[in-house]
Short mmCIF file of N, CA and C in Angstrom, two decimals:
data_model
loop_
_atom_site.label_atom_id
_atom_site.label_comp_id
_atom_site.label_asym_id
_atom_site.label_seq_id
_atom_site.Cartn_x
_atom_site.Cartn_y
_atom_site.Cartn_z
N MET A 295 -74.93 14.80 42.94
CA MET A 295 -73.56 14.36 42.76
C MET A 295 -73.14 14.66 41.32
N THR A 296 -71.87 14.92 41.14
CA THR A 296 -71.34 15.20 39.82
C THR A 296 -70.54 14.00 39.33
N ASP A 297 -70.35 13.90 38.01
CA ASP A 297 -69.54 12.80 37.50
C ASP A 297 -68.05 13.12 37.61
N GLN A 298 -67.71 14.34 38.01
CA GLN A 298 -66.31 14.72 38.15
C GLN A 298 -65.69 14.13 39.42
N ILE A 299 -66.42 14.15 40.52
CA ILE A 299 -65.97 13.62 41.80
C ILE A 299 -67.18 13.09 42.57
N GLN A 300 -66.93 12.17 43.49
CA GLN A 300 -68.01 11.60 44.28
C GLN A 300 -67.59 11.49 45.74
N LEU A 301 -68.56 11.61 46.63
CA LEU A 301 -68.36 11.45 48.07
C LEU A 301 -69.30 10.36 48.53
N THR A 302 -68.76 9.31 49.14
CA THR A 302 -69.61 8.21 49.58
C THR A 302 -70.38 8.58 50.84
N GLU A 303 -71.38 7.80 51.15
CA GLU A 303 -72.17 8.01 52.37
C GLU A 303 -71.29 7.91 53.62
N ALA A 304 -70.39 6.92 53.64
CA ALA A 304 -69.51 6.74 54.81
C ALA A 304 -68.62 7.96 55.01
N ALA A 305 -68.08 8.49 53.91
CA ALA A 305 -67.22 9.68 54.01
C ALA A 305 -68.02 10.89 54.44
N ALA A 306 -69.23 11.03 53.90
CA ALA A 306 -70.08 12.17 54.27
C ALA A 306 -70.41 12.14 55.76
N LYS A 307 -70.71 10.96 56.26
CA LYS A 307 -71.03 10.81 57.68
C LYS A 307 -69.84 11.20 58.56
N ARG A 308 -68.65 10.78 58.16
CA ARG A 308 -67.44 11.09 58.94
C ARG A 308 -67.12 12.59 58.88
N VAL A 309 -67.25 13.19 57.71
CA VAL A 309 -66.99 14.64 57.57
C VAL A 309 -67.98 15.42 58.43
N ALA A 310 -69.24 15.03 58.41
CA ALA A 310 -70.26 15.71 59.21
C ALA A 310 -69.91 15.64 60.69
N ALA A 311 -69.45 14.48 61.16
CA ALA A 311 -69.09 14.33 62.57
C ALA A 311 -67.89 15.20 62.94
N ILE A 312 -66.88 15.22 62.09
CA ILE A 312 -65.68 16.04 62.34
C ILE A 312 -66.04 17.52 62.33
N ALA A 313 -66.80 17.94 61.32
CA ALA A 313 -67.19 19.36 61.20
C ALA A 313 -68.03 19.80 62.40
N ASN A 314 -68.94 18.94 62.83
CA ASN A 314 -69.78 19.26 63.98
C ASN A 314 -68.93 19.43 65.24
N ARG A 315 -67.99 18.53 65.43
CA ARG A 315 -67.11 18.59 66.60
C ARG A 315 -66.25 19.86 66.59
N GLN A 316 -65.85 20.32 65.40
CA GLN A 316 -65.00 21.50 65.29
C GLN A 316 -65.79 22.79 65.08
N GLY A 317 -67.11 22.68 64.97
CA GLY A 317 -67.94 23.86 64.77
C GLY A 317 -67.76 24.51 63.41
N LYS A 318 -67.48 23.70 62.40
CA LYS A 318 -67.25 24.20 61.04
C LYS A 318 -68.31 23.67 60.09
N ALA A 319 -68.36 24.26 58.90
CA ALA A 319 -69.29 23.80 57.87
C ALA A 319 -68.83 22.43 57.36
N PRO A 320 -69.78 21.56 57.00
CA PRO A 320 -69.41 20.23 56.52
C PRO A 320 -68.96 20.25 55.05
N ILE A 321 -67.78 20.82 54.83
CA ILE A 321 -67.20 20.92 53.50
C ILE A 321 -65.80 20.32 53.54
N LEU A 322 -65.60 19.21 52.83
CA LEU A 322 -64.30 18.56 52.77
C LEU A 322 -63.60 19.00 51.49
N ARG A 323 -62.41 19.57 51.63
CA ARG A 323 -61.62 19.99 50.48
C ARG A 323 -60.57 18.93 50.21
N LEU A 324 -60.57 18.42 48.97
CA LEU A 324 -59.56 17.49 48.49
C LEU A 324 -58.66 18.26 47.54
N SER A 325 -57.36 18.22 47.82
CA SER A 325 -56.40 18.84 46.90
C SER A 325 -55.25 17.87 46.69
N VAL A 326 -54.45 18.16 45.67
CA VAL A 326 -53.31 17.33 45.33
C VAL A 326 -52.06 18.18 45.45
N ASP A 327 -51.08 17.65 46.17
CA ASP A 327 -49.78 18.32 46.32
C ASP A 327 -48.72 17.47 45.64
N GLY A 328 -47.67 18.14 45.15
CA GLY A 328 -46.52 17.41 44.63
C GLY A 328 -45.78 16.79 45.79
N GLY A 329 -45.24 15.62 45.58
CA GLY A 329 -44.48 14.94 46.63
C GLY A 329 -45.12 13.62 47.00
N GLY A 330 -44.71 13.06 48.07
CA GLY A 330 -45.17 11.73 48.45
C GLY A 330 -44.30 10.69 47.78
N CYS A 331 -44.39 9.48 48.21
CA CYS A 331 -43.50 8.45 47.69
C CYS A 331 -43.80 8.06 46.25
N ALA A 332 -44.98 8.42 45.73
CA ALA A 332 -45.32 8.04 44.36
C ALA A 332 -45.41 9.25 43.41
N GLY A 333 -45.17 10.46 43.89
CA GLY A 333 -45.18 11.63 43.00
C GLY A 333 -46.15 12.71 43.40
N PHE A 334 -47.38 12.35 43.73
CA PHE A 334 -48.40 13.29 44.18
C PHE A 334 -49.01 12.75 45.47
N SER A 335 -49.50 13.65 46.32
CA SER A 335 -50.18 13.18 47.53
C SER A 335 -51.51 13.90 47.69
N TYR A 336 -52.46 13.19 48.29
CA TYR A 336 -53.79 13.75 48.56
C TYR A 336 -53.73 14.54 49.86
N LYS A 337 -54.45 15.64 49.88
CA LYS A 337 -54.54 16.46 51.09
C LYS A 337 -56.02 16.69 51.37
N PHE A 338 -56.44 16.46 52.60
CA PHE A 338 -57.82 16.67 53.03
C PHE A 338 -57.85 17.72 54.12
N GLU A 339 -58.83 18.61 54.06
CA GLU A 339 -59.06 19.57 55.14
C GLU A 339 -60.48 20.08 55.06
N LEU A 340 -61.00 20.52 56.21
CA LEU A 340 -62.29 21.20 56.19
C LEU A 340 -62.04 22.57 55.61
N GLY A 341 -62.91 23.02 54.72
CA GLY A 341 -62.66 24.30 54.08
C GLY A 341 -63.94 24.97 53.64
N ASP A 342 -63.77 25.94 52.79
CA ASP A 342 -64.88 26.69 52.23
C ASP A 342 -64.95 26.45 50.73
N LEU A 343 -66.11 26.71 50.17
CA LEU A 343 -66.30 26.63 48.73
C LEU A 343 -65.70 27.88 48.10
N GLU A 344 -64.88 27.69 47.07
CA GLU A 344 -64.26 28.80 46.37
C GLU A 344 -64.70 28.79 44.91
N GLU A 345 -64.65 29.95 44.29
CA GLU A 345 -65.06 30.07 42.89
C GLU A 345 -64.23 29.13 42.03
N GLY A 346 -64.90 28.41 41.14
CA GLY A 346 -64.23 27.49 40.23
C GLY A 346 -64.11 26.07 40.73
N ASP A 347 -64.44 25.83 42.01
CA ASP A 347 -64.35 24.48 42.58
C ASP A 347 -65.36 23.54 41.94
N ALA A 348 -64.95 22.31 41.74
CA ALA A 348 -65.89 21.24 41.40
C ALA A 348 -66.49 20.78 42.72
N THR A 349 -67.77 20.46 42.72
CA THR A 349 -68.46 20.12 43.96
C THR A 349 -69.31 18.87 43.79
N ALA A 350 -69.30 18.04 44.81
CA ALA A 350 -70.22 16.91 44.92
C ALA A 350 -70.85 17.01 46.30
N GLU A 351 -72.11 16.61 46.40
CA GLU A 351 -72.78 16.68 47.70
C GLU A 351 -73.47 15.36 48.00
N THR A 352 -73.29 14.89 49.22
CA THR A 352 -73.92 13.67 49.70
C THR A 352 -74.40 13.94 51.11
N ALA A 353 -75.68 13.72 51.36
CA ALA A 353 -76.27 13.86 52.69
C ALA A 353 -75.95 15.21 53.34
N GLY A 354 -75.96 16.27 52.54
CA GLY A 354 -75.73 17.61 53.07
C GLY A 354 -74.27 17.97 53.28
N VAL A 355 -73.36 17.08 52.92
CA VAL A 355 -71.92 17.33 53.05
C VAL A 355 -71.35 17.54 51.65
N LYS A 356 -70.49 18.55 51.53
CA LYS A 356 -69.90 18.85 50.23
C LYS A 356 -68.45 18.40 50.17
N LEU A 357 -68.08 17.88 49.01
CA LEU A 357 -66.70 17.60 48.66
C LEU A 357 -66.34 18.61 47.59
N VAL A 358 -65.26 19.37 47.80
CA VAL A 358 -64.86 20.39 46.83
C VAL A 358 -63.42 20.13 46.40
N VAL A 359 -63.15 20.42 45.11
CA VAL A 359 -61.83 20.23 44.54
C VAL A 359 -61.52 21.42 43.65
N ASP A 360 -60.33 22.00 43.83
CA ASP A 360 -59.93 23.14 43.00
C ASP A 360 -59.66 22.68 41.56
N PRO A 361 -59.72 23.59 40.59
CA PRO A 361 -59.56 23.21 39.18
C PRO A 361 -58.24 22.52 38.84
N ILE A 362 -57.14 22.92 39.46
CA ILE A 362 -55.85 22.31 39.16
C ILE A 362 -55.80 20.88 39.68
N SER A 363 -56.25 20.66 40.91
CA SER A 363 -56.28 19.31 41.47
C SER A 363 -57.26 18.42 40.72
N LEU A 364 -58.35 19.01 40.24
CA LEU A 364 -59.38 18.23 39.55
C LEU A 364 -58.81 17.52 38.33
N GLU A 365 -57.85 18.13 37.66
CA GLU A 365 -57.24 17.47 36.50
C GLU A 365 -56.65 16.12 36.87
N LEU A 366 -56.18 15.98 38.10
CA LEU A 366 -55.54 14.73 38.54
C LEU A 366 -56.50 13.77 39.23
N VAL A 367 -57.66 14.24 39.69
CA VAL A 367 -58.59 13.37 40.42
C VAL A 367 -59.97 13.26 39.79
N GLN A 368 -60.14 13.79 38.58
CA GLN A 368 -61.47 13.74 37.94
C GLN A 368 -61.92 12.29 37.81
N GLY A 369 -63.18 12.05 38.18
CA GLY A 369 -63.75 10.71 38.14
C GLY A 369 -63.52 9.93 39.42
N SER A 370 -62.85 10.52 40.40
CA SER A 370 -62.53 9.83 41.65
C SER A 370 -63.71 9.79 42.62
N ALA A 371 -63.63 8.85 43.54
CA ALA A 371 -64.59 8.76 44.63
C ALA A 371 -63.81 8.81 45.94
N VAL A 372 -64.33 9.57 46.91
CA VAL A 372 -63.72 9.65 48.23
C VAL A 372 -64.59 8.86 49.19
N ASP A 373 -63.96 7.92 49.88
CA ASP A 373 -64.65 7.05 50.83
C ASP A 373 -63.96 7.18 52.19
N PHE A 374 -64.62 6.71 53.22
CA PHE A 374 -64.00 6.62 54.55
C PHE A 374 -64.01 5.16 54.92
N VAL A 375 -62.83 4.60 55.20
CA VAL A 375 -62.71 3.18 55.50
C VAL A 375 -62.12 2.97 56.88
N GLU A 376 -62.59 1.92 57.53
CA GLU A 376 -62.07 1.52 58.83
C GLU A 376 -61.72 0.04 58.74
N ASP A 377 -60.46 -0.28 59.10
CA ASP A 377 -60.03 -1.67 59.10
C ASP A 377 -59.00 -1.87 60.20
N LEU A 378 -58.34 -3.00 60.21
CA LEU A 378 -57.37 -3.30 61.26
C LEU A 378 -56.22 -2.31 61.28
N GLY A 379 -55.90 -1.72 60.13
CA GLY A 379 -54.81 -0.76 60.03
C GLY A 379 -55.18 0.62 60.51
N GLY A 380 -56.45 0.86 60.80
CA GLY A 380 -56.91 2.17 61.25
C GLY A 380 -58.05 2.67 60.39
N SER A 381 -58.29 3.96 60.47
CA SER A 381 -59.36 4.55 59.68
C SER A 381 -58.80 5.75 58.92
N ALA A 382 -59.33 5.95 57.70
CA ALA A 382 -58.82 7.03 56.87
C ALA A 382 -59.75 7.30 55.70
N PHE A 383 -59.63 8.49 55.14
CA PHE A 383 -60.29 8.77 53.88
C PHE A 383 -59.48 8.10 52.78
N LYS A 384 -60.17 7.50 51.82
CA LYS A 384 -59.53 6.77 50.73
C LYS A 384 -60.05 7.31 49.40
N VAL A 385 -59.14 7.59 48.50
CA VAL A 385 -59.50 8.08 47.17
C VAL A 385 -59.34 6.94 46.17
N THR A 386 -60.41 6.63 45.45
CA THR A 386 -60.34 5.69 44.35
C THR A 386 -60.22 6.54 43.09
N ASN A 387 -59.01 6.59 42.54
CA ASN A 387 -58.69 7.51 41.46
C ASN A 387 -58.42 6.74 40.17
N PRO A 388 -59.31 6.86 39.17
CA PRO A 388 -59.11 6.14 37.91
C PRO A 388 -57.93 6.69 37.10
N ASN A 389 -57.41 7.86 37.46
CA ASN A 389 -56.31 8.46 36.73
C ASN A 389 -54.94 8.02 37.25
N ALA A 390 -54.90 7.39 38.41
CA ALA A 390 -53.64 7.00 39.02
C ALA A 390 -53.07 5.78 38.31
N ALA A 391 -51.84 5.92 37.81
CA ALA A 391 -51.16 4.81 37.16
C ALA A 391 -50.58 3.86 38.21
N SER A 392 -50.18 4.41 39.35
CA SER A 392 -49.66 3.60 40.44
C SER A 392 -49.84 4.38 41.73
N GLY A 393 -49.68 3.70 42.84
CA GLY A 393 -49.82 4.33 44.15
C GLY A 393 -48.86 3.69 45.13
N CYS A 394 -48.85 4.24 46.32
CA CYS A 394 -47.99 3.67 47.36
C CYS A 394 -48.80 2.72 48.22
N GLY A 395 -48.13 2.00 49.08
CA GLY A 395 -48.79 1.03 49.93
C GLY A 395 -49.79 1.66 50.90
N CYS A 396 -49.51 2.87 51.36
CA CYS A 396 -50.40 3.50 52.34
C CYS A 396 -51.62 4.14 51.68
N GLY A 397 -51.60 4.32 50.36
CA GLY A 397 -52.75 4.88 49.67
C GLY A 397 -52.86 6.38 49.71
N SER A 398 -51.85 7.07 50.24
CA SER A 398 -51.94 8.51 50.34
C SER A 398 -51.20 9.24 49.23
N SER A 399 -50.49 8.51 48.37
CA SER A 399 -49.85 9.15 47.23
C SER A 399 -50.01 8.31 45.98
N PHE A 400 -49.82 8.96 44.83
CA PHE A 400 -50.06 8.29 43.56
C PHE A 400 -49.23 8.94 42.46
N SER A 401 -49.17 8.27 41.31
CA SER A 401 -48.55 8.86 40.13
C SER A 401 -49.52 8.72 38.97
N VAL A 402 -49.33 9.56 37.96
CA VAL A 402 -50.19 9.50 36.77
C VAL A 402 -49.37 9.17 35.54
#
């Protein structure tokens, strides 16, 4: 694991299950897009490792972040949570000054 980004065991397990079901490599790409109710939004997709990506690995599953997005999420941890509201990947981002109620967007 790197100190730039982290992938929890719960998130790794969920990514592995999704990747297996779709016949893809267990690589979760986290990126940041402009927009969302707080300014920036997180985007998750199964992807490939690209040159320059920051990488964290847990239980054989990789979390990758491009260099531009890394500036906004460095030091973050990606978890998978299940509660009464449903299930989702959750980013704990120490760089976020504020976020929205749904947890999918943030501002710095």
